[in-house]
Coordinates of C-alpha atoms and ligand atoms in Angstrom, one line a residue:
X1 CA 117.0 77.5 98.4
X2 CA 113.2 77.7 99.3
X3 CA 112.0 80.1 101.5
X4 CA 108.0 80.4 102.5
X5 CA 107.6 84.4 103.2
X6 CA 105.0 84.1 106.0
X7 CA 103.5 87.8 105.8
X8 CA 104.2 88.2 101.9
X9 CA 101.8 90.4 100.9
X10 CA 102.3 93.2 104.0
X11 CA 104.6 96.0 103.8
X12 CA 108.2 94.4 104.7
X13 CA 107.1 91.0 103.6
X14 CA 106.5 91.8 99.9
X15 CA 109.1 93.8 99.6
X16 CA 111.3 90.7 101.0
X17 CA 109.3 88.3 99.0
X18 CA 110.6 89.8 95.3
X19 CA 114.1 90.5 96.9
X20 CA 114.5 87.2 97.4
X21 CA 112.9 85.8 94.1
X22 CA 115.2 88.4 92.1
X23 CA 117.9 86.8 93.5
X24 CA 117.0 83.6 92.5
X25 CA 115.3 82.0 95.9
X26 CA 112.6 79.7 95.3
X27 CA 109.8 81.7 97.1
X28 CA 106.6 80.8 98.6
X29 CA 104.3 83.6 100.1
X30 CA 101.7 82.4 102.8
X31 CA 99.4 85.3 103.7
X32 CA 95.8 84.9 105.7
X33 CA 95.2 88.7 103.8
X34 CA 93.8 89.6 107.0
X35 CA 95.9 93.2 106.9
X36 CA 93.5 94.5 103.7
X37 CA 90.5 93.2 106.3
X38 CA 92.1 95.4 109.0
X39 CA 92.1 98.3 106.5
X40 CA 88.4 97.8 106.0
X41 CA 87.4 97.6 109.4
X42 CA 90.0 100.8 110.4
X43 CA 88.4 102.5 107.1
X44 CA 91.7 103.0 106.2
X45 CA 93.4 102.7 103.0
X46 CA 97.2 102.6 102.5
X47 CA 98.8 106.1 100.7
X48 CA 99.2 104.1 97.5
X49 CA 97.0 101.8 95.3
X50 CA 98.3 97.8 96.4
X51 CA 96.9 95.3 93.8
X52 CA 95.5 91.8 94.8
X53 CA 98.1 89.6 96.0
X54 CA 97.5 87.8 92.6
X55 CA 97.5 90.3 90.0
X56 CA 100.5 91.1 92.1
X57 CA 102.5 87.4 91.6
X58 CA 101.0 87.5 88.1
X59 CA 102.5 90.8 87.5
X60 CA 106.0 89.7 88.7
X61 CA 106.1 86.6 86.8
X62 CA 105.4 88.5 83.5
X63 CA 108.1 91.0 83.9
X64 CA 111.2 88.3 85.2
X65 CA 109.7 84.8 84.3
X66 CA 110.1 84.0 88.0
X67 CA 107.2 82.1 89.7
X68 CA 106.3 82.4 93.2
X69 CA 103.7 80.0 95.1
X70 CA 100.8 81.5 96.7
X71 CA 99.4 80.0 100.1
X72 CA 96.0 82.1 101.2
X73 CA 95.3 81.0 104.9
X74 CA 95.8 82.1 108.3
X75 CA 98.5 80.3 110.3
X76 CA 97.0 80.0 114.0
X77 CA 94.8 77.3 111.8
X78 CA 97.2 74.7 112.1
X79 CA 95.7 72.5 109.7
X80 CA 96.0 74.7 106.8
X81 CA 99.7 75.8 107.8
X82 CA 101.0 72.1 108.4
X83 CA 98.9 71.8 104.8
X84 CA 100.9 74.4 103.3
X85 CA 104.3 73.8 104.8
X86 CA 104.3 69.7 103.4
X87 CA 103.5 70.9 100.0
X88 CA 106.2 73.9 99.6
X89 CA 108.9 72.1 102.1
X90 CA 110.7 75.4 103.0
X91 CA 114.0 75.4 103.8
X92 CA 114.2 78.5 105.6
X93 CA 110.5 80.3 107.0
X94 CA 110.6 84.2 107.2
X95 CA 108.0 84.8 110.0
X96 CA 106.5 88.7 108.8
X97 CA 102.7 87.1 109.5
X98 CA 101.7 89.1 112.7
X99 CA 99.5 91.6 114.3
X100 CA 101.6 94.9 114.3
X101 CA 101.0 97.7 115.1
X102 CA 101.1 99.1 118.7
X103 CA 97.9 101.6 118.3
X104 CA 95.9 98.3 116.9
X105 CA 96.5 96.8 120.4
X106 CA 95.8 99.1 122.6
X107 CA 92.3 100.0 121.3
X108 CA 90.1 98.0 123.5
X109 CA 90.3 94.3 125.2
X110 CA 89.3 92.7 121.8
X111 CA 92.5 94.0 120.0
X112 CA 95.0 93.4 122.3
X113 CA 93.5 89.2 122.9
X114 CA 93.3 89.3 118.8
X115 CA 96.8 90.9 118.6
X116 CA 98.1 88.4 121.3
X117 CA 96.5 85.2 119.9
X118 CA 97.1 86.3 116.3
X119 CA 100.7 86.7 116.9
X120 CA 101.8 84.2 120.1
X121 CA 99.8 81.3 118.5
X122 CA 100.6 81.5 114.9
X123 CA 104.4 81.3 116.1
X124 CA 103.7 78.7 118.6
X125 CA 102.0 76.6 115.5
X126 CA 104.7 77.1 113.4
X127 CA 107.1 75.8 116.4
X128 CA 105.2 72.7 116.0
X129 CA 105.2 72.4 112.6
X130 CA 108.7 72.4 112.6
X131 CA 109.2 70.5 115.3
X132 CA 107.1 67.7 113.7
X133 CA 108.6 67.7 110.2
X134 CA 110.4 70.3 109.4
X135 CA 113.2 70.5 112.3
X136 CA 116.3 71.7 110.3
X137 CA 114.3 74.5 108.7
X138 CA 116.0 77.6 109.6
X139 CA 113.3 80.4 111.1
X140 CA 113.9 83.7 110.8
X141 CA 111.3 85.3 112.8
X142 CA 110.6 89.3 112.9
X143 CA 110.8 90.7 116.5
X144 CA 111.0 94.6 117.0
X145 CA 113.5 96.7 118.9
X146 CA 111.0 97.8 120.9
X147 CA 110.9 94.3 123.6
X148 CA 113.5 96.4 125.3
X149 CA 111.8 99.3 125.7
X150 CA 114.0 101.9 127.2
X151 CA 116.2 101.6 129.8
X152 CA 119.1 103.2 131.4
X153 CA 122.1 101.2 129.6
X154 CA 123.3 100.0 126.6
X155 CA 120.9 97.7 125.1
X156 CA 123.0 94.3 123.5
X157 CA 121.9 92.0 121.0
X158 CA 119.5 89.9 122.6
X159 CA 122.0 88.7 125.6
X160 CA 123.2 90.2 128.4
X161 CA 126.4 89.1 130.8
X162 CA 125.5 89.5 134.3
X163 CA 127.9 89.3 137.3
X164 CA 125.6 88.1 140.2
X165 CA 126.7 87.7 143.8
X166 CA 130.0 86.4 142.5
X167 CA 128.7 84.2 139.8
X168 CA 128.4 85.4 135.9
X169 CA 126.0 83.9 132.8
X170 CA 124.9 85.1 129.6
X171 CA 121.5 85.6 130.0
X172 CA 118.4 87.4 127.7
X173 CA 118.4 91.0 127.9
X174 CA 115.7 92.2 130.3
X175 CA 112.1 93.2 128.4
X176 CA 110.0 96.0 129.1
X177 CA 107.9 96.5 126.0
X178 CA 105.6 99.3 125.7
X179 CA 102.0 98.2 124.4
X180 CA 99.9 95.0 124.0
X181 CA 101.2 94.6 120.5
X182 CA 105.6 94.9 122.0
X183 CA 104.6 92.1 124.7
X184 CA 103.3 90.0 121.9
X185 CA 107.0 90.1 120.1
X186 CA 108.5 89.3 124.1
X187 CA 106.2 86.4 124.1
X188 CA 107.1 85.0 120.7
X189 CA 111.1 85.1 121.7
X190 CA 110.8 83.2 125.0
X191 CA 108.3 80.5 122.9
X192 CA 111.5 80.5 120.2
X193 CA 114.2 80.7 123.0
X194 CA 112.1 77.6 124.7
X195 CA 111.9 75.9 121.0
X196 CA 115.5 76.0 120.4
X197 CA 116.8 74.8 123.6
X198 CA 114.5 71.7 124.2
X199 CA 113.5 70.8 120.8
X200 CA 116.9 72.0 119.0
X201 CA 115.1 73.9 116.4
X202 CA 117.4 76.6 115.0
X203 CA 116.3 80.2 114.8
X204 CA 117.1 83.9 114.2
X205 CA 114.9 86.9 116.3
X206 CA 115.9 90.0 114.1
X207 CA 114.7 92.9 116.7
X208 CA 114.2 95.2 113.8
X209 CA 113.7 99.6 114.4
X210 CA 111.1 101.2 112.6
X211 CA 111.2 101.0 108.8
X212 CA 110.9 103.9 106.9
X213 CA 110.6 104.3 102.5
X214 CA 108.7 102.6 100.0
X215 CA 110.6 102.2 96.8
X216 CA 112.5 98.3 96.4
X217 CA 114.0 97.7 92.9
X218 CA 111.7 94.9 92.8
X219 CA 108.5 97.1 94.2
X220 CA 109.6 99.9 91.6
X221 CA 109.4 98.1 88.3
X222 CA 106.0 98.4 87.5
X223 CA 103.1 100.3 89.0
X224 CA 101.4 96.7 89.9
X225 CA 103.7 95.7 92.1
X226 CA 103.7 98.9 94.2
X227 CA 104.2 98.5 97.7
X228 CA 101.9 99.8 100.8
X229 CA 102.3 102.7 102.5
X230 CA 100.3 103.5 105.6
X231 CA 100.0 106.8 106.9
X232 CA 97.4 106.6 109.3
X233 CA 97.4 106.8 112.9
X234 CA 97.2 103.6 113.7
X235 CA 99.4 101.4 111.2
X236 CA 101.2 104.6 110.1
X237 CA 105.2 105.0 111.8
X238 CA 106.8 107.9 112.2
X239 CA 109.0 109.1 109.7
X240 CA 106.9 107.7 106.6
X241 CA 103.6 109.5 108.3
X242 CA 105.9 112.7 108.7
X243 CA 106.5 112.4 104.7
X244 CA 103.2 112.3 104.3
X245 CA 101.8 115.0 106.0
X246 CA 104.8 117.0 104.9
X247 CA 103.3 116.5 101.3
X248 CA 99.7 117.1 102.0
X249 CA 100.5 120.7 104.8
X250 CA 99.1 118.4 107.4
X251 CA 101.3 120.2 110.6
X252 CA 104.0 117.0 111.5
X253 CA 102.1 114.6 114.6
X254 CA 105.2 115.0 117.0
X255 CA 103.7 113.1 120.3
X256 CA 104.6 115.4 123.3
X257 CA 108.0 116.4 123.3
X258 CA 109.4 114.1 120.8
X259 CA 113.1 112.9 122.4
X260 CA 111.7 109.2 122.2
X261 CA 114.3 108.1 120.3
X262 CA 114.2 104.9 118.2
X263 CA 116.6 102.4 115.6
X264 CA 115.5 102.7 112.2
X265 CA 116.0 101.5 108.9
X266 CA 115.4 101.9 105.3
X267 CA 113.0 99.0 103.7
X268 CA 116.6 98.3 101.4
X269 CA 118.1 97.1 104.4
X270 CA 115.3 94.9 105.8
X271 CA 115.1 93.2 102.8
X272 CA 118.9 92.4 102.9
X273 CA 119.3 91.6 106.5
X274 CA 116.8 89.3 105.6
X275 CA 119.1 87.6 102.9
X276 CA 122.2 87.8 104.9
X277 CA 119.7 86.1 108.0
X278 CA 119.0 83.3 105.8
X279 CA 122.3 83.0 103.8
X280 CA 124.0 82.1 107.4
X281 CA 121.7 80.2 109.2
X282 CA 121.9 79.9 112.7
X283 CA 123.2 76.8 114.2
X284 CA 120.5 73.7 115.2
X285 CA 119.8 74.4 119.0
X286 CA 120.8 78.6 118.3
X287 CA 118.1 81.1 119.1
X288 CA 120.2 83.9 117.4
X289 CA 119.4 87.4 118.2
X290 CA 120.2 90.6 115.7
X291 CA 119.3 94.3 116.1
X292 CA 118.6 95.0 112.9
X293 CA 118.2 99.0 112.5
X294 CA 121.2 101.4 111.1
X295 CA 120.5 104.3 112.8
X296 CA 119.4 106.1 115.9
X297 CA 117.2 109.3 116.1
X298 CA 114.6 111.0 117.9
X299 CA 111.5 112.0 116.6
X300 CA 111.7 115.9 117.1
X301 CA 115.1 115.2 115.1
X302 CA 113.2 113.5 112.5
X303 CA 110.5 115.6 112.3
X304 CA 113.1 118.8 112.2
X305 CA 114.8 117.0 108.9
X306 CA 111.1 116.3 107.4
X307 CA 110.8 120.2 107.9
X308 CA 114.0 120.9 106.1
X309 CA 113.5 118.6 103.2
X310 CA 110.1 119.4 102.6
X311 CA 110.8 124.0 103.0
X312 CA 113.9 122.7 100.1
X313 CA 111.0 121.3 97.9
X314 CA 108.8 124.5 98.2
X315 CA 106.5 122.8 100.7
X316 CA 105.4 124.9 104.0
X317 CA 105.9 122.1 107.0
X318 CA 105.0 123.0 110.4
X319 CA 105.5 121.0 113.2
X320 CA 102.6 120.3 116.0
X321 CA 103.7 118.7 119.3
X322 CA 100.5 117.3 120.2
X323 CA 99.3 115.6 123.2
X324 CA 101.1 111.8 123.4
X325 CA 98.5 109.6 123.2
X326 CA 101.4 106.8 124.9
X327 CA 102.6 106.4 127.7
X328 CA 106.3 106.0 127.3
X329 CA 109.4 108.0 128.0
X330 CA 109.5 111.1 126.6
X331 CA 113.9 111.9 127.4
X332 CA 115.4 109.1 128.0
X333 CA 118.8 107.2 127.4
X334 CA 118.9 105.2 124.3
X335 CA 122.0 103.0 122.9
X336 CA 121.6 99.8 121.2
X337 CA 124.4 97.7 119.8
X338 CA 123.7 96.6 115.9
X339 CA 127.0 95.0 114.5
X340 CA 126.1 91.4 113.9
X341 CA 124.3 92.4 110.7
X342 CA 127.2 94.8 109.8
X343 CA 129.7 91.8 110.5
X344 CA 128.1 89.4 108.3
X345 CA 128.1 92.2 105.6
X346 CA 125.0 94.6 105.7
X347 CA 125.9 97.8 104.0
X348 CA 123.4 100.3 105.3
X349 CA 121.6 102.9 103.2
X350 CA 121.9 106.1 105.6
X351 CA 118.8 108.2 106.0
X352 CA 119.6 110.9 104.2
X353 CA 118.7 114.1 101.9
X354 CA 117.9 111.9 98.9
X355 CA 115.7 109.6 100.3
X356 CA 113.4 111.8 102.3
X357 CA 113.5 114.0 98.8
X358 CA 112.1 111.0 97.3
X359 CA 109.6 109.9 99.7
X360 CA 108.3 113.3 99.7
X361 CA 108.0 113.3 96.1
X362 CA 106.4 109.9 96.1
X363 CA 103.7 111.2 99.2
X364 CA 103.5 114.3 96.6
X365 CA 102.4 112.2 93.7
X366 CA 99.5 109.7 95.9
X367 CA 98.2 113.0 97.9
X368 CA 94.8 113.0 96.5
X369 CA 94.6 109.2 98.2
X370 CA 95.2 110.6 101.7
X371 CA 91.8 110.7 104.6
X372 CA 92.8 113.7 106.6
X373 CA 90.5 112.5 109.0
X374 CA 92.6 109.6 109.4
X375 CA 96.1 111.5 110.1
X376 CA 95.6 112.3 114.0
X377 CA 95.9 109.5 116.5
X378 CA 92.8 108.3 118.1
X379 CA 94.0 105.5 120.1
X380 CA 94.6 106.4 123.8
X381 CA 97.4 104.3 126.6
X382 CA 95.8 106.1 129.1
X383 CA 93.1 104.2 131.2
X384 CA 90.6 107.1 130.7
Ligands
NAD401 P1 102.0 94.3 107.6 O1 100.8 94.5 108.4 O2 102.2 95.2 106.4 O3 102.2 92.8 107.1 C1 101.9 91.7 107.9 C2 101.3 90.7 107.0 O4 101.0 89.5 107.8 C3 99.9 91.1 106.4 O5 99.9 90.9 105.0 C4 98.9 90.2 107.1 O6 97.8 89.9 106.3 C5 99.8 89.0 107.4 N1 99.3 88.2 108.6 C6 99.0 88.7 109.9 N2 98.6 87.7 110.7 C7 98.6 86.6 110.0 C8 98.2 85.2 110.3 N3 97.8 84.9 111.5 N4 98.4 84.3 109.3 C9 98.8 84.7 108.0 N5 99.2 85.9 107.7 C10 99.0 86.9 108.7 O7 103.3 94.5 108.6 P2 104.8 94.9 108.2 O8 105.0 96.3 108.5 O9 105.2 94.3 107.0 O10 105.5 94.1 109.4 C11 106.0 92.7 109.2 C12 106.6 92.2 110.4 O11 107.8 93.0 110.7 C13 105.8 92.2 111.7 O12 106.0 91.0 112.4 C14 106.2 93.4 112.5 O13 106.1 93.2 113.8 C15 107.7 93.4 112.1 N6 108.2 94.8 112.1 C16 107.7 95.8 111.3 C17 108.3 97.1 111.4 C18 107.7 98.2 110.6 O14 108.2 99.4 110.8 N7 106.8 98.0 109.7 C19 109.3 97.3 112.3 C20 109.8 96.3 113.1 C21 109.3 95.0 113.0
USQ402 N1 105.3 108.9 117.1 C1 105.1 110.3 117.0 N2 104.3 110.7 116.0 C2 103.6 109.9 115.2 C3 103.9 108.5 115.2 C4 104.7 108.0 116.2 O1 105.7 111.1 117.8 O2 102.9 110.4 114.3 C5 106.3 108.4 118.1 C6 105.7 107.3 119.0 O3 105.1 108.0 120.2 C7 106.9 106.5 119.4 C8 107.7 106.6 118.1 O4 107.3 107.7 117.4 O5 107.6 107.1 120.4 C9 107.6 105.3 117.2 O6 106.3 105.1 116.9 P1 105.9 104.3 115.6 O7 104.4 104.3 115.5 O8 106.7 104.9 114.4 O9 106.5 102.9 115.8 P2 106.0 101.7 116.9 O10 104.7 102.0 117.4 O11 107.1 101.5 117.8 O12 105.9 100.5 115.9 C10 106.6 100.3 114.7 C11 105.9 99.2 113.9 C12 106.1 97.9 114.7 C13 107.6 97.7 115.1 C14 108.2 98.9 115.7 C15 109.7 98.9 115.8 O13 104.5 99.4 113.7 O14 105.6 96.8 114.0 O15 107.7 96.6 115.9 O16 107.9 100.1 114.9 S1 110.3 99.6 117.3 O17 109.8 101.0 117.4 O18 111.7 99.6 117.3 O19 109.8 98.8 118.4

């Protein structure tokens, strides 16, 4: 089957990208490279050494024999991506190819109209690209957990069955996302949602949790293909910027009292949800929702395990509950259903001793590459 990787060369996309050729996908990677040009601007550089996305294929096709196409362009030019789509003829698009992370957003006017048009108009392009010639292509679009946001019952899997005044639908869970960058991922699902019912395009939203870990068989075979790892404070995410400043004595950036709790998942599991998204393909007309996280924790919780890890490795981790830059709930209910991945066969890597032993171990072994400068957030919610 061939599947274009929108997003290939970012942190889940690659990852996905040689998952998928390993398995014996035909696999096209379209990428604008616009993330290394964020880095530049930010002045940030991810924890380990990424290659160009070239040496990268190159690299992959030297070690397996497998081949995978390379389209350089940014998809809100829809030229280029109507260009791109003709010539590789996908049969399933994963959508990675946004704007995304929540700090980026919320820096100032100009990021949050770049994050919005970056992300709202690149999908809304590829709507229309699929619409025109490509309308049994199967999308499997990345959404995040957090268009929920946080509130006071169980959150479902994309639907919700309301009893109204006597009368009862199935309608899409309500949306309360908390930056610039979440409202963009609301806006994409409602332009999908629209997509599927009038046009009867077929599509999957995976609402994915916070990915944590670095090491992929595929990423792991050679030093080449190593993926990125951002620890910064504004693409960095929780547990993998914990890791890091676990391995470097930085104290652990708890934001204020640290009960937001979140769904998270190891970078394993994306990359197979991913396969199992594609593998059963939603149905035409379907906009198919999927939480796709394995486990739930707060961030004091996470921190307190980063702690205990890191004191078993001989490393002295304190933990700093710092001002939160957000503005978000602090304690606050949080249970979110994920069994349609499980159902169809997902067989989740736990967070456990192990991994954060080898994440630490791994942030150990890039420390000289880490900015200190760069660990502490900068990036205010609050209006002054
Ligand atoms: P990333 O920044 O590492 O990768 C995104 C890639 O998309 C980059 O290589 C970038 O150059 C490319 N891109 C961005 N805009 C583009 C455009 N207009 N045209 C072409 N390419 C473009 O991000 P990631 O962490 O791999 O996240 C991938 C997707 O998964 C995102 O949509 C994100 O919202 C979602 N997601 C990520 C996480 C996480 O913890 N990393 C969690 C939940 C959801
Ligand atoms: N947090 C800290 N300390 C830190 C970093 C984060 O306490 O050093 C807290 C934040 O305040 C927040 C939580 O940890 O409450 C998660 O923050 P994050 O930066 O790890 O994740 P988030 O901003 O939500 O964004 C990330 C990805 C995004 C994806 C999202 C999934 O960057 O692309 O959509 O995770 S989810 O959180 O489920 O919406």
């Amino acid at each position: 089957m061939k599947v274009l990787v929108i997003g290939g060369d970012g942190y889940c996309g690659w990852a996905t990208a040689l998952y998928l050729s390993n398995r014996g996908y035909e696999v096209g990677i379209l990428d604008s490279l616009v993330r290394r040009h964020w880095d530049n601007e930010l002045g940030v550089e991810t924890l380990t050494p990424i290659a160009p996305i070239q040496q990268r294929i190159q690299r992959w096709q030297d070690l397996t024999g497998k081949s995978i196409d390379l389209f350089t362009g940014d998809i809100t030019n829809y030229g280029f991506l109507s260009k791109a789509l003709h010539k590789f003829q996908p049969e399933a698009i994963v959508h990675f190819g946004e704007q995304r992370s929540a700090p980026f957003s919320m820096i100032d006017r100009e990021h949050a109209v770049l994050t919005q048009v970056n992300n709202v108009v690149g999908t809304l392009n590829l709507l229309y690209a699929m619409r025109e010639d490509f309308p049994d292509c199967h999308l499997v679009k990345l959404g995040t957990m957090g268009e929920y946001g946080t509130p006071n019952i169980d959150i479902e899997e994309g639907y919700i069955t309301i009893e109204h005044n006597g009368r009862k639908d199935t309608l899409p869970y309500p949306k309360q996302p908390g930056s610039m960058y979440h409202l963009s991922k609301v806006h994409d699902s409602h332009n999908i949602h629209f997509a599927c019912r009038i046009w009867g395009l077929r599509a999957t939203d995976l609402n994915q949790g916070v990915v944590y870990g670095v090491l992929t068989e595929e990423t792991g075979m050679d030093e080449l293909l190593i993926n990125r790892l951002d620890y910064d404070g504004v693409f960095g995410t929780a547990l993998n910027r914990f890791c890091i400043q676990a391995a470097v004595g930085h104290p652990l950036t708890v934001y204020g009292k640290g009960g937001q709790t979140r769904g998270f998942l190891d970078i394993r599991d994306t990359v197979r949800c991913i396969e199992i998204a594609i593998a059963n393909p939603a149905q035409a007309g379907e906009f198919r929702v999927f939480n796709q996280f394995t486990e739930q924790f707060s961030v004091g919780d996470l921190a307190m395990m980063v702690k205990k890890a890191g004191t078993a490795m001989g490393l002295n981790v304190e933990i700093n509950n710092i001002d939160n830059p957000r503005v978000e709930k602090e304690e606050h209910y949080f249970n979110a259903k994920n069994t349609k991945l499980l159902d169809l066969g997902l067989q989740p890597h736990y967070l456990s001793d192990s991994l954060l032993d080898s994440l630490l171990n791994f942030a150990v072994k890039y420390q000289k590459r880490v900015d200190f400068n760069q660990i502490l957030p900068k990036v205010s919610w609050h209006r002054n």
